[in-house]
Amino acid sequence: MSLKGKALIAQSGGPTHVINNSFVGAALEARKYANVTKVYGALNGVEGIVNEDFLDLSSATINNLNEVADTPSSGLLSTRVKPDAAFCEKVVKVLKAHDIRFVFYIGGNDSSDTIRIVKEFADKEGYEMQAVHIPKTIDNDLVINDHTPGFGSAARFVASAFAGVNLDNRALPGVYIGVVMGRHAGFLTGASVLGKKYPDDGPHLVYVPERDFDSEKFVKDVKDVYAEHGRCIVAVSEGIQDADGTPIVAKLQETVEKDAHGNVQLSGTGALGDLLADLVKDNTAIDRVRTDTFGYLQRSFIGAASDVDQKEAREVAERAVQFALNDNKSGSVVIKRIADYGVNYELVNLSDVAAKTKHMADEYINAAGNNVTKAFVEYAKPLIGSDFPTIARVQAPMVEKIINK
Amino acid sequence: MSLKGKALIAQSGGPTHVINNSFVGAALEARKYANVTKVYGALNGVEGIVNEDFLDLSSATINNLNEVADTPSSGLLSTRVKPDAAFCEKVVKVLKAHDIRFVFYIGGNDSSDTIRIVKEFADKEGYEMQAVHIPKTIDNDLVINDHTPGFGSAARFVASAFAGVNLDNRALPGVYIGVVMGRHAGFLTGASVLGKKYPDDGPHLVYVPERDFDSEKFVKDVKDVYAEHGRCIVAVSEGIQDADGTPIVAKLQETVEKDAHGNVQLSGTGALGDLLADLVKDNTAIDRVRTDTFGYLQRSFIGAASDVDQKEAREVAERAVQFALNDNKSGSVVIKRIADYGVNYELVNLSDVAAKTKHMADEYINAAGNNVTKAFVEYAKPLIGSDFPTIARVQAPMVEKIINK
């Protein structure tokens, strides 16, 4: 017989465009079950659980929840806390006190590890509950999953940004370097190519953390592209490392410390982009070198969501509730690709996903390690959704010259 | 009687989302007139004119041109060349050789000055022609114009970016500084507030070049907002200056030169954002300080165009052609606001617009010089167009605490 009690939903880690589709999908689905006595939302992830900061989602209107679903970023707010065993013990104590029997935790691989520890602790205490991890991360780095909710929309943003920058750079040529989020996995940086249409469209070079970054080779690559096209657009992951595994941005730290400035972090600073721009300026004769670090817009920009991503984020959460309520199961819901293009949702053990990182497959990166392959484009293109804007160049004959002929 | 001859269209300066709406609006309108023998498009602005790099737009399909119209950035490519008298003489020589009697030049205040010089030179030579400047600039800094094509879409991008960043920063609080384009005018930075909905939404502070930037006051402002909201979002123009008129980013130059790095420019570098973030880190106890420089995405991001801006960019160019062809006039077309909300297009003398810069009205900036006013919001809101995405917070009661009560 199925458990009876309250359901709890929480969100964790970096927000995404569609994480509220998951939250609302879980809430509305959970409200349908007779053995779910109430649906709560914890504020600020696990922090909100131990503090009992709960919203009673059973008393939210459907219209309000649907508007929240289409609002980017974590509507229940988030946390970066990574709980230890003592923390998880407190979590279980609160779950017991409120008779919470179903926990749905939306997050990345750290979050799935958190919920794994909580569930194990509850089992040890003999507290009956189901705990389901709902995947989300713009980094797309959860194992077993074909892809993760949040990635498609961030990828659409990155593809839209580079498609626009390519047009701008064509009108006023030079070298342009765009720094993309992704500490360990290059999927999002790879998405920079998804808006390309004409053969000479940028980005012309793509550097991901899965390949060692060599400054000299980088400068040579830029020179080669510039010689061919009179311009060069580069997409680069914030997490690129050299052959020793040292993040390239960390090489700045020396200089920065000399300047008595603060810590260097990967996101929220233009340091890496400026470093790479300096490399090009110092080692080539190219005048116009510009760099942008796309930063937080990648995961939050209003109006950039992929409809495919939104739909899947909602579905994966509905399925999470169904696994817990219909099948009395705990685990992590994973997305499997079943057609061209379609998906299915399966439940795997929490420990299968927890604290593991997926990287780009070798077949997605070219031999020179400076671009993605056609296989990657085929993999990623369906995820950015429908109605990607059309770009067009003028198709008209050149006029014969009179004076300069 | 009206002149008869070819029409020429060119684009200049920084591209915008809607500059091709103007180009195509002018081309399709000009193609309708019997006394326009051909419609040419010059590649790379005035450079293309002196080099006779012309596309024959009379042989472009309507479908292709309409697709180009909705593609961001200059479809005829652009230039940063600011022609001197000798250059303008060459321009007139080419116009004569090709029997070009109507010139439509899409650009900012530098461009209107270029076309003014060309027209004066042609008059002096006795070469009959009409020259019309079609306004464009995301900076919104052309005099006489209520606003300029390109601004509304860039403003929509900036408003969308800050609306998303506000949600992200609410979920994971800290200080966030977003650096917005605008060398001398703060209109685009002001647009950062247009996506605000709830009273505590960011940006909480807005700094524009029209007011002296004081680092100490800035740090105090950030501290005050942080004390009130537990977070703080700042929008700042790349062009902010201190009381001596020195750009704040130039203060970096010393450090940068010590590091033997290249030039510091306003756009295409994260330098100003990082400087401001360091100011906050070094002078407060706030841990999480992040900065993004929105860069080229502001003027090129695919899919961010304002429908109002697109429509007006097309109309202003159609009217330019009508002024030249129906009324035998030269000048600069300006946009006047005639209703709430509607516009009308008028023709003024080229010299009235040329090489002048409009700044934000005093009534648009608050007394403290750290935000925009309601009057600015009323002015700017119609320009970002329709269907701005809705954001919503969960409306649900808090649950009574059991353990922590």
PDB file of C-alpha atoms in Angstrom, chain B residues 152-369:
ATOM      1  CA  GLY B 152      14.070  50.116 -28.173  1.00  0.00           C
ATOM      2  CA  SER B 153      15.456  46.675 -29.005  1.00  0.00           C
ATOM      3  CA  ALA B 154      18.703  47.187 -27.094  1.00  0.00           C
ATOM      4  CA  ALA B 155      16.596  48.505 -24.204  1.00  0.00           C
ATOM      5  CA  ARG B 156      14.452  45.378 -24.378  1.00  0.00           C
ATOM      6  CA  PHE B 157      17.601  43.237 -24.217  1.00  0.00           C
ATOM      7  CA  VAL B 158      18.913  45.145 -21.200  1.00  0.00           C
ATOM      8  CA  ALA B 159      15.519  45.050 -19.447  1.00  0.00           C
ATOM      9  CA  SER B 160      15.243  41.301 -20.116  1.00  0.00           C
ATOM     10  CA  ALA B 161      18.766  40.698 -18.859  1.00  0.00           C
ATOM     11  CA  PHE B 162      18.236  42.555 -15.583  1.00  0.00           C
ATOM     12  CA  ALA B 163      14.779  41.019 -15.048  1.00  0.00           C
ATOM     13  CA  GLY B 164      16.423  37.598 -15.284  1.00  0.00           C
ATOM     14  CA  VAL B 165      19.459  38.526 -13.238  1.00  0.00           C
ATOM     15  CA  ASN B 166      17.146  39.903 -10.555  1.00  0.00           C
ATOM     16  CA  LEU B 167      15.461  36.507 -10.234  1.00  0.00           C
ATOM     17  CA  ASP B 168      18.813  34.730 -10.154  1.00  0.00           C
ATOM     18  CA  ASN B 169      20.183  37.114  -7.530  1.00  0.00           C
ATOM     19  CA  ARG B 170      17.057  36.680  -5.423  1.00  0.00           C
ATOM     20  CA  ALA B 171      17.588  32.892  -5.419  1.00  0.00           C
ATOM     21  CA  LEU B 172      21.314  33.154  -4.645  1.00  0.00           C
ATOM     22  CA  PRO B 173      21.801  36.595  -3.048  1.00  0.00           C
ATOM     23  CA  GLY B 174      24.849  38.828  -3.328  1.00  0.00           C
ATOM     24  CA  VAL B 175      25.967  41.963  -5.133  1.00  0.00           C
ATOM     25  CA  TYR B 176      25.607  41.927  -8.900  1.00  0.00           C
ATOM     26  CA  ILE B 177      26.978  44.641 -11.174  1.00  0.00           C
ATOM     27  CA  GLY B 178      25.887  44.749 -14.818  1.00  0.00           C
ATOM     28  CA  VAL B 179      27.853  47.027 -17.156  1.00  0.00           C
ATOM     29  CA  VAL B 180      25.751  48.476 -19.979  1.00  0.00           C
ATOM     30  CA  MET B 181      26.800  50.155 -23.242  1.00  0.00           C
ATOM     31  CA  GLY B 182      26.590  53.960 -23.439  1.00  0.00           C
ATOM     32  CA  ARG B 183      29.622  56.177 -23.724  1.00  0.00           C
ATOM     33  CA  HIS B 184      28.015  59.562 -23.125  1.00  0.00           C
ATOM     34  CA  ALA B 185      24.285  58.919 -22.619  1.00  0.00           C
ATOM     35  CA  GLY B 186      22.655  56.760 -19.964  1.00  0.00           C
ATOM     36  CA  PHE B 187      19.384  55.878 -21.705  1.00  0.00           C
ATOM     37  CA  LEU B 188      20.314  52.233 -22.248  1.00  0.00           C
ATOM     38  CA  THR B 189      21.506  51.800 -18.670  1.00  0.00           C
ATOM     39  CA  GLY B 190      18.262  53.378 -17.486  1.00  0.00           C
ATOM     40  CA  ALA B 191      16.369  50.718 -19.441  1.00  0.00           C
ATOM     41  CA  SER B 192      17.664  48.183 -16.898  1.00  0.00           C
ATOM     42  CA  VAL B 193      14.677  49.033 -14.661  1.00  0.00           C
ATOM     43  CA  LEU B 194      11.982  48.420 -17.278  1.00  0.00           C
ATOM     44  CA  GLY B 195      11.451  44.757 -16.331  1.00  0.00           C
ATOM     45  CA  LYS B 196      10.930  45.455 -12.606  1.00  0.00           C
ATOM     46  CA  LYS B 197       7.659  44.236 -11.108  1.00  0.00           C
ATOM     47  CA  TYR B 198       7.901  43.795  -7.315  1.00  0.00           C
ATOM     48  CA  PRO B 199       9.017  46.683  -5.048  1.00  0.00           C
ATOM     49  CA  ASP B 200      12.246  44.933  -4.010  1.00  0.00           C
ATOM     50  CA  ASP B 201      13.207  43.907  -7.555  1.00  0.00           C
ATOM     51  CA  GLY B 202      16.561  45.037  -8.881  1.00  0.00           C
ATOM     52  CA  PRO B 203      18.364  46.881 -10.266  1.00  0.00           C
ATOM     53  CA  HIS B 204      18.416  48.870  -7.068  1.00  0.00           C
ATOM     54  CA  LEU B 205      21.075  51.328  -8.233  1.00  0.00           C
ATOM     55  CA  VAL B 206      21.569  52.880 -11.675  1.00  0.00           C
ATOM     56  CA  TYR B 207      24.626  54.982 -12.597  1.00  0.00           C
ATOM     57  CA  VAL B 208      24.714  56.958 -15.844  1.00  0.00           C
ATOM     58  CA  PRO B 209      27.380  59.141 -17.508  1.00  0.00           C
ATOM     59  CA  GLU B 210      25.190  62.244 -16.985  1.00  0.00           C
ATOM     60  CA  ARG B 211      26.146  62.257 -13.289  1.00  0.00           C
ATOM     61  CA  ASP B 212      29.651  62.288 -11.767  1.00  0.00           C
ATOM     62  CA  PHE B 213      30.586  58.887 -10.382  1.00  0.00           C
ATOM     63  CA  ASP B 214      31.985  58.927  -6.868  1.00  0.00           C
ATOM     64  CA  SER B 215      33.545  55.626  -5.752  1.00  0.00           C
ATOM     65  CA  GLU B 216      32.930  56.255  -2.050  1.00  0.00           C
ATOM     66  CA  LYS B 217      29.307  57.136  -2.589  1.00  0.00           C
ATOM     67  CA  PHE B 218      28.948  54.051  -4.767  1.00  0.00           C
ATOM     68  CA  VAL B 219      30.245  51.782  -2.011  1.00  0.00           C
ATOM     69  CA  LYS B 220      27.933  53.448   0.525  1.00  0.00           C
ATOM     70  CA  ASP B 221      24.935  53.072  -1.832  1.00  0.00           C
ATOM     71  CA  VAL B 222      25.686  49.355  -2.245  1.00  0.00           C
ATOM     72  CA  LYS B 223      26.055  48.875   1.518  1.00  0.00           C
ATOM     73  CA  ASP B 224      22.724  50.641   2.163  1.00  0.00           C
ATOM     74  CA  VAL B 225      20.809  48.556  -0.366  1.00  0.00           C
ATOM     75  CA  TYR B 226      22.459  45.362   0.876  1.00  0.00           C
ATOM     76  CA  ALA B 227      21.483  46.204   4.452  1.00  0.00           C
ATOM     77  CA  GLU B 228      17.868  46.653   3.373  1.00  0.00           C
ATOM     78  CA  HIS B 229      17.401  43.754   0.939  1.00  0.00           C
ATOM     79  CA  GLY B 230      20.247  41.345   1.711  1.00  0.00           C
ATOM     80  CA  ARG B 231      21.284  41.727  -1.910  1.00  0.00           C
ATOM     81  CA  CYS B 232      22.017  44.491  -4.402  1.00  0.00           C
ATOM     82  CA  ILE B 233      21.851  44.764  -8.176  1.00  0.00           C
ATOM     83  CA  VAL B 234      23.654  47.625  -9.888  1.00  0.00           C
ATOM     84  CA  ALA B 235      23.284  48.827 -13.472  1.00  0.00           C
ATOM     85  CA  VAL B 236      26.150  51.014 -14.630  1.00  0.00           C
ATOM     86  CA  SER B 237      27.042  52.690 -17.911  1.00  0.00           C
ATOM     87  CA  GLU B 238      30.415  51.828 -19.421  1.00  0.00           C
ATOM     88  CA  GLY B 239      30.964  55.565 -19.830  1.00  0.00           C
ATOM     89  CA  ILE B 240      30.695  56.687 -16.191  1.00  0.00           C
ATOM     90  CA  GLN B 241      33.161  59.456 -15.300  1.00  0.00           C
ATOM     91  CA  ASP B 242      34.423  61.084 -12.144  1.00  0.00           C
ATOM     92  CA  ALA B 243      33.974  64.778 -11.307  1.00  0.00           C
ATOM     93  CA  ASP B 244      37.033  65.668 -13.419  1.00  0.00           C
ATOM     94  CA  GLY B 245      35.510  64.031 -16.479  1.00  0.00           C
ATOM     95  CA  THR B 246      37.933  61.092 -16.360  1.00  0.00           C
ATOM     96  CA  PRO B 247      36.264  57.818 -17.405  1.00  0.00           C
ATOM     97  CA  ILE B 248      36.303  55.443 -14.430  1.00  0.00           C
ATOM     98  CA  VAL B 249      37.640  52.654 -16.631  1.00  0.00           C
ATOM     99  CA  ALA B 250      40.644  54.862 -17.481  1.00  0.00           C
ATOM    100  CA  LYS B 251      41.698  54.697 -13.850  1.00  0.00           C
ATOM    101  CA  LEU B 252      42.541  51.095 -14.593  1.00  0.00           C
ATOM    102  CA  GLN B 253      44.991  52.023 -17.282  1.00  0.00           C
ATOM    103  CA  GLU B 254      47.819  52.540 -14.784  1.00  0.00           C
ATOM    104  CA  THR B 255      47.468  49.046 -13.404  1.00  0.00           C
ATOM    105  CA  VAL B 256      47.011  47.575 -16.830  1.00  0.00           C
ATOM    106  CA  GLU B 257      50.124  49.253 -18.180  1.00  0.00           C
ATOM    107  CA  LYS B 258      52.121  47.916 -15.239  1.00  0.00           C
ATOM    108  CA  ASP B 259      50.927  44.477 -16.269  1.00  0.00           C
ATOM    109  CA  ALA B 260      52.166  45.114 -19.809  1.00  0.00           C
ATOM    110  CA  HIS B 261      48.739  44.404 -21.275  1.00  0.00           C
ATOM    111  CA  GLY B 262      47.076  46.161 -24.194  1.00  0.00           C
ATOM    112  CA  ASN B 263      44.735  49.105 -24.495  1.00  0.00           C
ATOM    113  CA  VAL B 264      41.670  49.504 -22.347  1.00  0.00           C
ATOM    114  CA  GLN B 265      38.567  50.222 -24.364  1.00  0.00           C
ATOM    115  CA  LEU B 266      35.030  50.724 -23.037  1.00  0.00           C
ATOM    116  CA  SER B 267      33.293  47.846 -24.785  1.00  0.00           C
ATOM    117  CA  GLY B 268      34.619  44.375 -25.354  1.00  0.00           C
ATOM    118  CA  THR B 269      36.372  44.083 -22.005  1.00  0.00           C
ATOM    119  CA  GLY B 270      35.283  43.206 -18.485  1.00  0.00           C
ATOM    120  CA  ALA B 271      37.682  45.741 -16.934  1.00  0.00           C
ATOM    121  CA  LEU B 272      35.183  48.277 -15.559  1.00  0.00           C
ATOM    122  CA  GLY B 273      32.940  45.623 -14.026  1.00  0.00           C
ATOM    123  CA  ASP B 274      35.875  43.937 -12.338  1.00  0.00           C
ATOM    124  CA  LEU B 275      37.119  47.299 -11.008  1.00  0.00           C
ATOM    125  CA  LEU B 276      33.740  48.079  -9.466  1.00  0.00           C
ATOM    126  CA  ALA B 277      33.463  44.562  -8.026  1.00  0.00           C
ATOM    127  CA  ASP B 278      36.886  45.005  -6.420  1.00  0.00           C
ATOM    128  CA  LEU B 279      35.720  48.299  -4.912  1.00  0.00           C
ATOM    129  CA  VAL B 280      32.842  46.476  -3.217  1.00  0.00           C
ATOM    130  CA  LYS B 281      34.973  43.503  -2.144  1.00  0.00           C
ATOM    131  CA  ASP B 282      37.729  45.688  -0.728  1.00  0.00           C
ATOM    132  CA  ASN B 283      35.422  48.063   1.168  1.00  0.00           C
ATOM    133  CA  THR B 284      32.608  45.888   2.478  1.00  0.00           C
ATOM    134  CA  ALA B 285      32.229  42.538   4.221  1.00  0.00           C
ATOM    135  CA  ILE B 286      30.045  41.207   1.390  1.00  0.00           C
ATOM    136  CA  ASP B 287      31.224  37.789   0.156  1.00  0.00           C
ATOM    137  CA  ARG B 288      29.460  37.234  -3.096  1.00  0.00           C
ATOM    138  CA  VAL B 289      30.136  39.968  -5.641  1.00  0.00           C
ATOM    139  CA  ARG B 290      29.609  39.222  -9.317  1.00  0.00           C
ATOM    140  CA  THR B 291      29.835  41.333 -12.437  1.00  0.00           C
ATOM    141  CA  ASP B 292      28.816  40.911 -16.039  1.00  0.00           C
ATOM    142  CA  THR B 293      29.583  43.190 -18.962  1.00  0.00           C
ATOM    143  CA  PHE B 294      26.726  42.776 -21.400  1.00  0.00           C
ATOM    144  CA  GLY B 295      28.871  43.742 -24.374  1.00  0.00           C
ATOM    145  CA  TYR B 296      27.922  43.141 -27.987  1.00  0.00           C
ATOM    146  CA  LEU B 297      24.881  41.018 -27.140  1.00  0.00           C
ATOM    147  CA  GLN B 298      23.060  44.270 -26.388  1.00  0.00           C
ATOM    148  CA  ARG B 299      22.979  45.287 -30.007  1.00  0.00           C
ATOM    149  CA  SER B 300      22.969  41.936 -31.793  1.00  0.00           C
ATOM    150  CA  PHE B 301      21.314  39.165 -29.746  1.00  0.00           C
ATOM    151  CA  ILE B 302      19.038  37.184 -32.052  1.00  0.00           C
ATOM    152  CA  GLY B 303      15.387  37.286 -31.012  1.00  0.00           C
ATOM    153  CA  ALA B 304      15.489  40.330 -28.717  1.00  0.00           C
ATOM    154  CA  ALA B 305      14.062  42.914 -31.114  1.00  0.00           C
ATOM    155  CA  SER B 306      11.223  45.180 -29.989  1.00  0.00           C
ATOM    156  CA  ASP B 307       8.315  45.034 -32.448  1.00  0.00           C
ATOM    157  CA  VAL B 308       7.743  48.771 -31.975  1.00  0.00           C
ATOM    158  CA  ASP B 309      11.378  49.429 -32.802  1.00  0.00           C
ATOM    159  CA  GLN B 310      11.275  47.198 -35.884  1.00  0.00           C
ATOM    160  CA  LYS B 311       8.174  48.926 -37.206  1.00  0.00           C
ATOM    161  CA  GLU B 312       9.560  52.417 -36.624  1.00  0.00           C
ATOM    162  CA  ALA B 313      12.937  51.572 -38.172  1.00  0.00           C
ATOM    163  CA  ARG B 314      11.101  50.526 -41.298  1.00  0.00           C
ATOM    164  CA  GLU B 315       8.774  53.521 -41.331  1.00  0.00           C
ATOM    165  CA  VAL B 316      11.474  56.117 -40.762  1.00  0.00           C
ATOM    166  CA  ALA B 317      13.296  54.810 -43.838  1.00  0.00           C
ATOM    167  CA  GLU B 318      10.155  54.729 -45.971  1.00  0.00           C
ATOM    168  CA  ARG B 319       9.535  58.339 -45.012  1.00  0.00           C
ATOM    169  CA  ALA B 320      13.158  59.200 -45.877  1.00  0.00           C
ATOM    170  CA  VAL B 321      12.570  57.975 -49.417  1.00  0.00           C
ATOM    171  CA  GLN B 322       9.267  59.830 -49.619  1.00  0.00           C
ATOM    172  CA  PHE B 323      10.884  63.112 -48.485  1.00  0.00           C
ATOM    173  CA  ALA B 324      13.544  62.766 -51.188  1.00  0.00           C
ATOM    174  CA  LEU B 325      11.297  61.516 -53.981  1.00  0.00           C
ATOM    175  CA  ASN B 326       7.919  63.146 -53.330  1.00  0.00           C
ATOM    176  CA  ASP B 327       9.147  66.395 -51.803  1.00  0.00           C
ATOM    177  CA  ASN B 328      12.578  66.812 -53.451  1.00  0.00           C
ATOM    178  CA  LYS B 329      14.174  67.384 -50.085  1.00  0.00           C
ATOM    179  CA  SER B 330      17.371  66.532 -48.274  1.00  0.00           C
ATOM    180  CA  GLY B 331      17.755  66.380 -44.506  1.00  0.00           C
ATOM    181  CA  SER B 332      17.585  64.130 -41.485  1.00  0.00           C
ATOM    182  CA  VAL B 333      14.373  62.294 -40.632  1.00  0.00           C
ATOM    183  CA  VAL B 334      13.470  62.616 -36.959  1.00  0.00           C
ATOM    184  CA  ILE B 335      10.991  60.734 -34.803  1.00  0.00           C
ATOM    185  CA  LYS B 336       8.479  62.784 -32.838  1.00  0.00           C
ATOM    186  CA  ARG B 337       6.142  61.330 -30.207  1.00  0.00           C
ATOM    187  CA  ILE B 338       2.600  62.462 -30.917  1.00  0.00           C
ATOM    188  CA  ALA B 339       0.431  60.339 -28.647  1.00  0.00           C
ATOM    189  CA  ASP B 340       0.492  57.757 -25.872  1.00  0.00           C
ATOM    190  CA  TYR B 341       1.914  55.924 -27.723  1.00  0.00           C
ATOM    191  CA  GLY B 342       2.384  57.005 -31.336  1.00  0.00           C
ATOM    192  CA  VAL B 343       4.999  58.682 -33.509  1.00  0.00           C
ATOM    193  CA  ASN B 344       5.313  60.924 -36.501  1.00  0.00           C
ATOM    194  CA  TYR B 345       8.284  61.502 -38.801  1.00  0.00           C
ATOM    195  CA  GLU B 346       9.577  64.922 -39.773  1.00  0.00           C
ATOM    196  CA  LEU B 347      12.473  66.180 -41.843  1.00  0.00           C
ATOM    197  CA  VAL B 348      14.982  68.627 -40.352  1.00  0.00           C
ATOM    198  CA  ASN B 349      18.192  70.122 -41.698  1.00  0.00           C
ATOM    199  CA  LEU B 350      21.205  67.777 -41.649  1.00  0.00           C
ATOM    200  CA  SER B 351      23.175  70.383 -39.698  1.00  0.00           C
ATOM    201  CA  ASP B 352      20.534  70.339 -36.938  1.00  0.00           C
ATOM    202  CA  VAL B 353      21.364  66.729 -36.049  1.00  0.00           C
ATOM    203  CA  ALA B 354      24.928  66.319 -37.289  1.00  0.00           C
ATOM    204  CA  ALA B 355      27.665  65.735 -34.692  1.00  0.00           C
ATOM    205  CA  LYS B 356      25.450  66.652 -31.733  1.00  0.00           C
ATOM    206  CA  THR B 357      24.787  64.461 -28.693  1.00  0.00           C
ATOM    207  CA  LYS B 358      21.587  64.260 -26.668  1.00  0.00           C
ATOM    208  CA  HIS B 359      21.781  63.454 -22.967  1.00  0.00           C
ATOM    209  CA  MET B 360      19.208  62.219 -20.494  1.00  0.00           C
ATOM    210  CA  ALA B 361      16.893  64.988 -19.266  1.00  0.00           C
ATOM    211  CA  ASP B 362      17.356  65.949 -15.625  1.00  0.00           C
ATOM    212  CA  GLU B 363      13.827  64.789 -14.857  1.00  0.00           C
ATOM    213  CA  TYR B 364      14.873  61.230 -15.827  1.00  0.00           C
ATOM    214  CA  ILE B 365      17.542  60.961 -13.086  1.00  0.00           C
ATOM    215  CA  ASN B 366      16.791  60.974  -9.356  1.00  0.00           C
ATOM    216  CA  ALA B 367      18.219  63.598  -6.997  1.00  0.00           C
ATOM    217  CA  ALA B 368      20.757  61.210  -5.497  1.00  0.00           C
ATOM    218  CA  GLY B 369      22.101  60.447  -8.976  1.00  0.00           C
TER     219      GLY B 369
END
